[in-house]
Amino acid sequence: MHGTLSNRPAATGFFLTFEGGEGAGKSTQITRLADKLRARGHDVVVTREPGGSPGAEAVRHVLLSGAAEPFGPKMEAILFAAARSDHVEQVIRPAVERGAIVLCDRFFDSTRVYQGVTGELDPAFVQALEDVTVNGIVPDMTLILDVDPQLGLARAVARRGQGVADRFEKETLAIHQRRREAYLAIAEAEPDRCIVIDASGEPEEVETVVTAAVFAALEARAPMPTAASANV
Ligand code: TYD
């Protein structure tokens, strides 16, 4: 297990992250899952990276426009970390502490994969940066939506329409393939946290698998506060 849980209070909510390559369908699945959880009365916070808090959103533009690209992956990793630190302290930690379920579109695995593996950074540097950034806030569960990059990129292009590919989307198929392998390696190394989900099917099929995995994990835990009880 990476990171330390020492800054995490004993009675908490549930922190769930979604990861995967371009066009894996994370945002669709997060929206659908949030609706189902809310219908069951849970307090649900949906957020994303890079961004999710005003400070992090300010950094998002610098990263996705490619403005930081000329300065190299180390610079980008530190900027992603700066955005994440703000997001953790302003949004994720308070939500988890009050007992909410937090659904986050990308988190530290994206930095490990995009900057660490395909940016070829020293793993010790990436780990040290991660530890200070998350300061004990480690996902309870990470769903890795796995899709062949060729299919994922085709979906991303269809979604984008006439828009321009962002800094990371425009990279070569070989790089996206390495990222897919890096995600699968993380899942293998951390089977207690990570579940790999085949995301090549229709959204409804993927949703069935996501829902089953999340509900099973929630049921295995102590009873969660519902929105009604959390607000009293
Ligand atoms: P975004 O438009 O949010 O799209 P999506 O998550 O649907 O792909 O783009 C975020 C991009 O930033 C994405 O290409 C992955 C990249 N990224 C990193 O390289 N490192 C990180 O730590 C994070 C959070 C994202």
Tab-separated table of N, CA, C and O in Angstrom, residues 64-66 153 156-157 160-171:
chain	number	residue	atom	x	y	z
A	64	LEU	N	-3.433	21.486	-19.244
A	64	LEU	CA	-4.101	20.907	-20.415
A	64	LEU	C	-3.880	21.717	-21.690
A	64	LEU	O	-4.013	21.188	-22.791
A	65	SER	N	-3.529	22.996	-21.545
A	65	SER	CA	-3.232	23.793	-22.746
A	65	SER	C	-1.878	23.415	-23.323
A	65	SER	O	-1.564	23.742	-24.464
A	66	GLY	N	-1.050	22.750	-22.500
A	66	GLY	CA	0.304	22.416	-22.957
A	66	GLY	C	1.316	23.500	-22.612
A	66	GLY	O	2.486	23.399	-22.980
A	153	LEU	N	-9.199	6.202	-28.010
A	153	LEU	CA	-8.893	7.448	-28.723
A	153	LEU	C	-9.983	7.758	-29.745
A	153	LEU	O	-10.355	8.920	-29.931
A	156	ALA	N	-12.681	9.298	-27.864
A	156	ALA	CA	-12.319	10.664	-27.454
A	156	ALA	C	-12.475	11.632	-28.624
A	156	ALA	O	-12.954	12.755	-28.459
A	157	VAL	N	-12.098	11.187	-29.818
A	157	VAL	CA	-12.225	12.042	-31.010
A	157	VAL	C	-13.697	12.297	-31.295
A	157	VAL	O	-14.110	13.438	-31.550
A	160	ARG	N	-15.079	14.779	-28.825
A	160	ARG	CA	-14.528	16.118	-28.978
A	160	ARG	C	-15.106	16.847	-30.192
A	160	ARG	O	-15.160	18.077	-30.238
A	161	GLY	N	-15.507	16.106	-31.226
A	161	GLY	CA	-16.025	16.722	-32.452
A	161	GLY	C	-14.945	17.528	-33.139
A	161	GLY	O	-13.845	17.022	-33.377
A	162	GLN	N	-15.222	18.793	-33.401
A	162	GLN	CA	-14.263	19.653	-34.119
A	162	GLN	C	-13.166	20.201	-33.200
A	162	GLN	O	-12.232	20.827	-33.666
A	163	GLY	N	-13.319	19.996	-31.885
A	163	GLY	CA	-12.356	20.582	-30.931
A	163	GLY	C	-10.946	20.040	-31.122
A	163	GLY	O	-10.736	19.039	-31.801
A	164	VAL	N	-9.997	20.705	-30.483
A	164	VAL	CA	-8.586	20.327	-30.628
A	164	VAL	C	-8.212	19.332	-29.522
A	164	VAL	O	-8.659	19.468	-28.378
A	165	ALA	N	-7.383	18.327	-29.856
A	165	ALA	CA	-6.920	17.354	-28.857
A	165	ALA	C	-6.104	18.079	-27.797
A	165	ALA	O	-5.339	18.998	-28.105
A	166	ASP	N	-6.275	17.674	-26.518
A	166	ASP	CA	-5.501	18.350	-25.475
A	166	ASP	C	-4.067	17.815	-25.439
A	166	ASP	O	-3.688	16.929	-26.204
A	167	ARG	N	-3.283	18.387	-24.541
A	167	ARG	CA	-1.851	18.087	-24.395
A	167	ARG	C	-1.556	16.579	-24.345
A	167	ARG	O	-0.576	16.114	-24.900
A	168	PHE	N	-2.418	15.809	-23.665
A	168	PHE	CA	-2.116	14.394	-23.460
A	168	PHE	C	-2.791	13.499	-24.501
A	168	PHE	O	-2.236	12.491	-24.906
A	169	GLU	N	-3.983	13.917	-24.930
A	169	GLU	CA	-4.736	13.137	-25.913
A	169	GLU	C	-3.969	12.988	-27.226
A	169	GLU	O	-4.067	11.984	-27.913
A	170	LYS	N	-3.191	14.031	-27.579
A	170	LYS	CA	-2.560	14.066	-28.906
A	170	LYS	C	-1.326	13.151	-29.018
A	170	LYS	O	-0.732	13.056	-30.079
A	171	GLU	N	-0.950	12.494	-27.933
A	171	GLU	CA	0.267	11.681	-27.987
A	171	GLU	C	0.064	10.392	-28.794
A	171	GLU	O	-1.053	10.002	-29.097
